mmCIF file of C-alpha atoms in Angstrom:
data_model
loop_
_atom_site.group_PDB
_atom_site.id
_atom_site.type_symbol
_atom_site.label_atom_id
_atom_site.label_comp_id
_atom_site.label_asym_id
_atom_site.label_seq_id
_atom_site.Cartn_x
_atom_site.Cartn_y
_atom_site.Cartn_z
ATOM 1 C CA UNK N 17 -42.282 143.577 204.170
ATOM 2 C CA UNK N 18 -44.630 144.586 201.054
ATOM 3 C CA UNK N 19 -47.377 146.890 202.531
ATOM 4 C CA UNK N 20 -49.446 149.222 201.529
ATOM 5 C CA UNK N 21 -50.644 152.761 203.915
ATOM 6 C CA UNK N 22 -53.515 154.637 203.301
ATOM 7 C CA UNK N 23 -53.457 157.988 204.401
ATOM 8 C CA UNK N 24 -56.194 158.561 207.162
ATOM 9 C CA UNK N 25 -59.864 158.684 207.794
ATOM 10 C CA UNK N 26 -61.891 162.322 206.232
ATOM 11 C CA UNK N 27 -64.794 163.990 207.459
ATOM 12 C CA UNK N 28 -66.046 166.150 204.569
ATOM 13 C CA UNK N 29 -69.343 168.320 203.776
ATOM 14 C CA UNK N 30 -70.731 167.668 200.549
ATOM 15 C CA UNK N 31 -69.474 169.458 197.001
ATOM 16 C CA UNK N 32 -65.835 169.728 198.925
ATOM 17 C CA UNK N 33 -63.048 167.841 197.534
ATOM 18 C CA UNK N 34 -60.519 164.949 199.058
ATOM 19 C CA UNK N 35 -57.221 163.771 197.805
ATOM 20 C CA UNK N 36 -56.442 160.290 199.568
ATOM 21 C CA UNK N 37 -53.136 158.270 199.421
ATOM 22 C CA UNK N 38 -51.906 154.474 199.043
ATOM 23 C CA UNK N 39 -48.172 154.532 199.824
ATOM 24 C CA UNK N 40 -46.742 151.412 198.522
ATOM 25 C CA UNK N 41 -43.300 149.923 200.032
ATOM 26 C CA UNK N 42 -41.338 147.025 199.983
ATOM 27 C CA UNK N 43 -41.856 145.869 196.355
ATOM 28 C CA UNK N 44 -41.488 147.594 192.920
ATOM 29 C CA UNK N 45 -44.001 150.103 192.642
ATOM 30 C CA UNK N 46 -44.206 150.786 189.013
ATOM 31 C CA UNK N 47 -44.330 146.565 188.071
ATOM 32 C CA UNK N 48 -47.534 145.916 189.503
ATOM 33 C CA UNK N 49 -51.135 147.384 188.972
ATOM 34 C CA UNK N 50 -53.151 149.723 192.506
ATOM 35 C CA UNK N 51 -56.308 149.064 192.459
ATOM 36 C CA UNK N 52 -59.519 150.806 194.154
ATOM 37 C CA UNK N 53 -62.211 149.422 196.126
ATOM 38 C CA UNK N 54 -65.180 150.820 197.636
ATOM 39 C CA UNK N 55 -67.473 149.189 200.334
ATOM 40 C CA UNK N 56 -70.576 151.276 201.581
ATOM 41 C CA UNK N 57 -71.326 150.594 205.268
ATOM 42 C CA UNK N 58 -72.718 147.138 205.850
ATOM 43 C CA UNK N 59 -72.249 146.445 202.233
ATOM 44 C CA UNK N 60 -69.869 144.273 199.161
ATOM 45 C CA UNK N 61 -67.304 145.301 197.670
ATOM 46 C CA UNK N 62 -67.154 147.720 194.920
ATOM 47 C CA UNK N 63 -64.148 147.633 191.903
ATOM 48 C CA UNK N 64 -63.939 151.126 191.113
ATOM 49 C CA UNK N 65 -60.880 151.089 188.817
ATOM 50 C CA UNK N 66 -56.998 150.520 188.325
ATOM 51 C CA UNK N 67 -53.967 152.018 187.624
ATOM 52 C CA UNK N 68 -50.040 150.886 186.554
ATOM 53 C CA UNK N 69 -47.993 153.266 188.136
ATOM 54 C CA UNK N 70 -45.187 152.547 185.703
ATOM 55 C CA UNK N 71 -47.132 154.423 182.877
ATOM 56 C CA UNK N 72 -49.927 155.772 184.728
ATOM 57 C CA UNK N 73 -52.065 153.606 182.428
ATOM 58 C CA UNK N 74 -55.453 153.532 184.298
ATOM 59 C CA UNK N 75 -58.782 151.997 183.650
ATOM 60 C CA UNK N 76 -62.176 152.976 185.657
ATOM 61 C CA UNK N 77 -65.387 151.213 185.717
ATOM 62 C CA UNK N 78 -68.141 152.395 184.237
ATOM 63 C CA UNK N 79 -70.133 153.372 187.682
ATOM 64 C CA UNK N 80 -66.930 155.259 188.518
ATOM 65 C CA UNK N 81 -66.092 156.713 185.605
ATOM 66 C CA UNK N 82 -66.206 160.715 185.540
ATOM 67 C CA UNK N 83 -67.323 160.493 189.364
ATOM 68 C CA UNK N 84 -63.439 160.336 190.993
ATOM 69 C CA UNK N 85 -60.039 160.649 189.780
ATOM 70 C CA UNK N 86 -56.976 157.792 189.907
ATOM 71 C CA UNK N 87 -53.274 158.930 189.592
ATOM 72 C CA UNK N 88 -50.077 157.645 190.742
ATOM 73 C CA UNK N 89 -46.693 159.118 191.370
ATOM 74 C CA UNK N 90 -44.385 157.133 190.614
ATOM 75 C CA UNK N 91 -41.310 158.720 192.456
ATOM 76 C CA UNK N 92 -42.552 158.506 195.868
ATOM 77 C CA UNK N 93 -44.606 155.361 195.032
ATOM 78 C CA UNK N 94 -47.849 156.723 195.726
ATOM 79 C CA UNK N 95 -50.919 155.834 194.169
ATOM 80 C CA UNK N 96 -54.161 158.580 194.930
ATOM 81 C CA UNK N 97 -57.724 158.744 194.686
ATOM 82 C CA UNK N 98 -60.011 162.010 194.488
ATOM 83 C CA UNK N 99 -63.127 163.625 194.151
ATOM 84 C CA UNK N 100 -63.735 167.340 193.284
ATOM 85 C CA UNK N 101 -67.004 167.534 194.863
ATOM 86 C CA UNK N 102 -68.242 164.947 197.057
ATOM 87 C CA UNK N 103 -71.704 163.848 197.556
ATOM 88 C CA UNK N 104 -73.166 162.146 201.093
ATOM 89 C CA UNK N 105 -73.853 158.822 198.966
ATOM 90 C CA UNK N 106 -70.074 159.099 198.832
ATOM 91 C CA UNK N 107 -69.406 157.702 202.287
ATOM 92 C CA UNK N 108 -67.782 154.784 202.115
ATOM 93 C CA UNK N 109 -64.358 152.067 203.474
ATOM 94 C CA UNK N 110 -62.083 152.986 200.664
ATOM 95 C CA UNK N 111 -59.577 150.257 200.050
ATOM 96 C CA UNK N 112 -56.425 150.318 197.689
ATOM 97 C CA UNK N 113 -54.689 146.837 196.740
ATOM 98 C CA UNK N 114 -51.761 145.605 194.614
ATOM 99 C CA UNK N 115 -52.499 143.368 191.976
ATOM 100 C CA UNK N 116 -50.451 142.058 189.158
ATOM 101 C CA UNK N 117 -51.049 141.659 185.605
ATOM 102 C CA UNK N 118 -51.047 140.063 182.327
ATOM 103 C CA UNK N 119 -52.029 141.577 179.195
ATOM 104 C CA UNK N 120 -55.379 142.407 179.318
ATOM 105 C CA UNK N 121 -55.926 140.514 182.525
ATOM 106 C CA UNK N 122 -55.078 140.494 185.818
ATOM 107 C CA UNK N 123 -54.874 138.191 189.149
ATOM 108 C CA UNK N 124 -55.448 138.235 192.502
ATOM 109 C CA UNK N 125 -55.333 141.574 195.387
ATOM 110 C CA UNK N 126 -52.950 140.422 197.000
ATOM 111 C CA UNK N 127 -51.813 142.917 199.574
ATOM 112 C CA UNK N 128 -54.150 145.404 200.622
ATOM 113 C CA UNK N 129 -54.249 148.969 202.548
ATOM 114 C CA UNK N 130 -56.007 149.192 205.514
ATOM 115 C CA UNK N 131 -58.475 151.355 204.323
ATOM 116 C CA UNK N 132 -59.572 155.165 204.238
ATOM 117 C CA UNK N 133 -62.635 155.928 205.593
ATOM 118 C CA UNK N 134 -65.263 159.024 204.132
ATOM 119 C CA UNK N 135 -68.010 160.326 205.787
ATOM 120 C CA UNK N 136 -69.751 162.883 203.812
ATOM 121 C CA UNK N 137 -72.477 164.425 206.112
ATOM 122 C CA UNK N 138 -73.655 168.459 206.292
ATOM 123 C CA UNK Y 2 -70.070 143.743 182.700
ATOM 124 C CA UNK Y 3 -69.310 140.371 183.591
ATOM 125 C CA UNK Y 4 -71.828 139.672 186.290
ATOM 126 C CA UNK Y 5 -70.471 137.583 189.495
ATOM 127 C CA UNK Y 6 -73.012 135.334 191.311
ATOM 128 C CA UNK Y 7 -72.622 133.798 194.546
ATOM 129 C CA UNK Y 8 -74.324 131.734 196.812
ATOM 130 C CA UNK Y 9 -75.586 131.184 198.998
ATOM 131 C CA UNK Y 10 -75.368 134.736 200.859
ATOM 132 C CA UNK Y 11 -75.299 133.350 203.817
ATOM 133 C CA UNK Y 12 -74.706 129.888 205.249
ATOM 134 C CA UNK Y 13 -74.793 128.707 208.841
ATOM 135 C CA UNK Y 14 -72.100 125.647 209.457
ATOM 136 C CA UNK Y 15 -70.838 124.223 212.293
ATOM 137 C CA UNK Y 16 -66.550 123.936 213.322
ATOM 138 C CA UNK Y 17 -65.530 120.966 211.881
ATOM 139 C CA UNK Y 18 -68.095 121.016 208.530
ATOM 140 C CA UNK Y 19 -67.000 120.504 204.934
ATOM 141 C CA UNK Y 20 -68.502 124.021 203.741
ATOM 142 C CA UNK Y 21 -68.786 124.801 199.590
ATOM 143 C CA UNK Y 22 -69.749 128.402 198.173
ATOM 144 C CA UNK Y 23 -70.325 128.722 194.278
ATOM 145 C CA UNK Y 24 -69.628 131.693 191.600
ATOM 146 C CA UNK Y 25 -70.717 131.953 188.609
ATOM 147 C CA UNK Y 26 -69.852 134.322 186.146
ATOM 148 C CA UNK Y 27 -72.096 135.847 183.016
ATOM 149 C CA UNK Y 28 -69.453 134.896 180.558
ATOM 150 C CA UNK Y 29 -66.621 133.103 180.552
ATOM 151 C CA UNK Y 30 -63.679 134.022 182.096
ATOM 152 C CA UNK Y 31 -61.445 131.150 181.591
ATOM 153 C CA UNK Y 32 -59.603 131.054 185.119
ATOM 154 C CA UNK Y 33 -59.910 134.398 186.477
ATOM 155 C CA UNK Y 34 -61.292 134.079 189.031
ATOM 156 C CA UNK Y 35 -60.230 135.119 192.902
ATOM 157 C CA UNK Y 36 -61.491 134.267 196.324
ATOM 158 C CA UNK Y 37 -61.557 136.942 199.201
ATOM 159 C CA UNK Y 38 -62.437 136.349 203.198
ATOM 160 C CA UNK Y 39 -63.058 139.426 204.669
ATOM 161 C CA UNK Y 40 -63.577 139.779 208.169
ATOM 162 C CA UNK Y 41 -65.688 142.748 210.698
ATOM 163 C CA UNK Y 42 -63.776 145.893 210.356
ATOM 164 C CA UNK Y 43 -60.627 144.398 208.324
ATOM 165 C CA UNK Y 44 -59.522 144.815 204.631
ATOM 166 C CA UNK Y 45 -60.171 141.663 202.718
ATOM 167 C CA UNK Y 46 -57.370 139.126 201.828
ATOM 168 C CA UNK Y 47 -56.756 136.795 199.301
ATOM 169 C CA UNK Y 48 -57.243 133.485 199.541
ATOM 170 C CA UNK Y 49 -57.477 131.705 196.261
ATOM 171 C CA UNK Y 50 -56.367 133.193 192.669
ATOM 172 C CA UNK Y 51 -56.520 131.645 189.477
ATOM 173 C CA UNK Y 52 -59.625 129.604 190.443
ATOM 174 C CA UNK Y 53 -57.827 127.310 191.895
ATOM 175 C CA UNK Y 54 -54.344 128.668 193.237
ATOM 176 C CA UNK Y 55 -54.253 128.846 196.809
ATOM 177 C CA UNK Y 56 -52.012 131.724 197.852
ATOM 178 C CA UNK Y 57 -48.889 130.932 200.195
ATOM 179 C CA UNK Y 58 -49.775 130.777 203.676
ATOM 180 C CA UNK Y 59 -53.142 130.152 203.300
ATOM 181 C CA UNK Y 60 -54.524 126.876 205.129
ATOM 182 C CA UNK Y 61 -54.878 124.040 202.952
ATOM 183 C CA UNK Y 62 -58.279 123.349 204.193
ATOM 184 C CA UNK Y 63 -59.145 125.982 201.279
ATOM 185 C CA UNK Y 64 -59.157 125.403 197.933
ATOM 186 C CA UNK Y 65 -60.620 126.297 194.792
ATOM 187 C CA UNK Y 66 -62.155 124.619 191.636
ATOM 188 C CA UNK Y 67 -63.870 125.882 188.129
ATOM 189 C CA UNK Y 68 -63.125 127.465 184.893
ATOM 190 C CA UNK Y 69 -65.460 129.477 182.434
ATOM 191 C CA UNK Y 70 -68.544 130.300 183.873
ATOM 192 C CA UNK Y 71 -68.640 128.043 187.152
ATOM 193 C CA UNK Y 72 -66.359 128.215 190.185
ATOM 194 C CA UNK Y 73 -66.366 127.117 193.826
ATOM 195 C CA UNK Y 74 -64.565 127.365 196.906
ATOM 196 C CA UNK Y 75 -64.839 124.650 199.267
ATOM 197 C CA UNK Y 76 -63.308 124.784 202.890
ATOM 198 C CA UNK Y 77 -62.700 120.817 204.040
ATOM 199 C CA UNK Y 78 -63.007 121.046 207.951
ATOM 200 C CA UNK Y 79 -64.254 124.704 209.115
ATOM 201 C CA UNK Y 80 -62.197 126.104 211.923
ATOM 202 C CA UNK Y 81 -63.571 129.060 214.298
ATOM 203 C CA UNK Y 82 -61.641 131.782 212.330
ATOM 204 C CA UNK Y 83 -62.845 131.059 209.027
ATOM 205 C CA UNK Y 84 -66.604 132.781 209.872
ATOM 206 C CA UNK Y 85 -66.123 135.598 207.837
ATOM 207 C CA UNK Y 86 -67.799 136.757 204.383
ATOM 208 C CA UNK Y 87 -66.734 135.659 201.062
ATOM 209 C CA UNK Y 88 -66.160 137.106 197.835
ATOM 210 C CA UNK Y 89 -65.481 136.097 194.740
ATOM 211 C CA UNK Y 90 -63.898 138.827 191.830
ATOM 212 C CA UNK Y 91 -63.220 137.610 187.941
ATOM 213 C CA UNK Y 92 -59.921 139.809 187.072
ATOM 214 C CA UNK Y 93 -60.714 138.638 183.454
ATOM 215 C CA UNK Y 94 -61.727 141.962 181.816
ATOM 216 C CA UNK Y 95 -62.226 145.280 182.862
ATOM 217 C CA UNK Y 96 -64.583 146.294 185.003
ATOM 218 C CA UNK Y 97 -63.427 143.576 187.547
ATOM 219 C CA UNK Y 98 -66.226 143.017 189.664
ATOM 220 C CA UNK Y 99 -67.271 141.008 192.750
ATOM 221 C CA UNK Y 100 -69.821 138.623 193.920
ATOM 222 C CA UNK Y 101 -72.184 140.125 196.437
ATOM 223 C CA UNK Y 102 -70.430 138.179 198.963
ATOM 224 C CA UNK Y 103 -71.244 134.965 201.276
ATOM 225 C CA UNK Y 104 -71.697 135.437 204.859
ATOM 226 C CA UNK Y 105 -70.287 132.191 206.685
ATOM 227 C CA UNK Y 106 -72.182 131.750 209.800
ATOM 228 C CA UNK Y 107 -71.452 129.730 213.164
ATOM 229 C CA UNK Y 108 -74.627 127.664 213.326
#
């Protein structure tokens, strides 16, 4: 079965940092994209950026950008995302999702985690 | 950034009702175009990619239509579990984004 496990929900203060996990299994890792979602309570979805675990090639959007960091390791098929200092504005459903591409575009998420929630709160 | 539009954001429908949501996009994005349902609490799945390919094991009651700037999703004959919200996402160009999303009502 092709699936994707986030690791679990975090309760953080702000200006501490979080680490959280998107293990992927069942399919190769390193031929398709991980991407990032965000969705604020009671609110859309949010693209917040991509990365192709078979080069670590990885593209953020512009909102995102400088705010958290993507990586992926490869050998344990593991794709992350972090912050070094979170802010309360930060809480959020964090979703990772598979998605395959073609040169400078890509298609569908088609298999998602289940999500990682933050709560950043003093 | 390629701007996604949807609407209505919300819609109230009845089971049984031919139901139609529409995307449009800033620019073009030839067919890059992908529908989500997302449902209270869940992770949102993929119903429709490439505008118009509906993804296996989704009911063929869905299906998709558009290229450039204009795309829709139509659902022929609603059914109780398809109340959910909608999304649309180009996958053209990065930043991907989404549509702020259609709430499907039970009217």
């Amino acid at each position: 079965e092709v699936q994707l496990v986030q690791s679990g929900a975090e309760v953080k203060k702000p200006g501490e940092s979080v680490k959280m996990s998107c293990k992927g299994s069942g399919y190769s890792f390193t031929s398709y994209w991980i991407g990032w979602v965000r969705q604020m309570p009671g609110k859309g979805l949010e693209w917040m950026g991509i990365i192709y675990p078979g080069d670590s090639d990885t593209r953020y959007s512009p909102s995102f950008q400088g705010q958290v960091t993507i990586s992926a390791d490869k050998s344990i098929s593991t794709a992350y995302l972090q912050w070094s200092s979170l802010k309360a504005s930060d809480t959020a459903m964090y979703y990772c999702a598979r998605q395959g591409g073609f040169g400078e575009s890509w298609y569908g998420m088609d298999v998602w985690g289940q999500g990682t929630t933050v709560t950043v709160s003093s | 950034d390629i701007q996604m539009t949807q609407s209505p954001s919300s819609l109230s429908a009845s089971v049984g009702d031919r139901v139609t949501i529409t995307c449009r996009a800033s620019q073009s994005i030839s067919s890059y175009l992908n529908w989500y349902q997302q449902k209270p609490g869940k992770a949102p799945k993929l119903l429709i990619y490439a505008a118009s390919s509906l993804l296996s094991g989704v009911p063929s009651r869905f299906s998709g239509s558009g290229s450039g700037t204009d795309f829709t999703l139509t659902i022929s004959s609603l059914q109780p579990e398809d109340f959910a919200t909608y999304y649309c996402q180009q996958s053209y160009s990065t930043p991907q984004t989404f549509g702020q999303g259609t709430k499907l009502e039970i009217k």
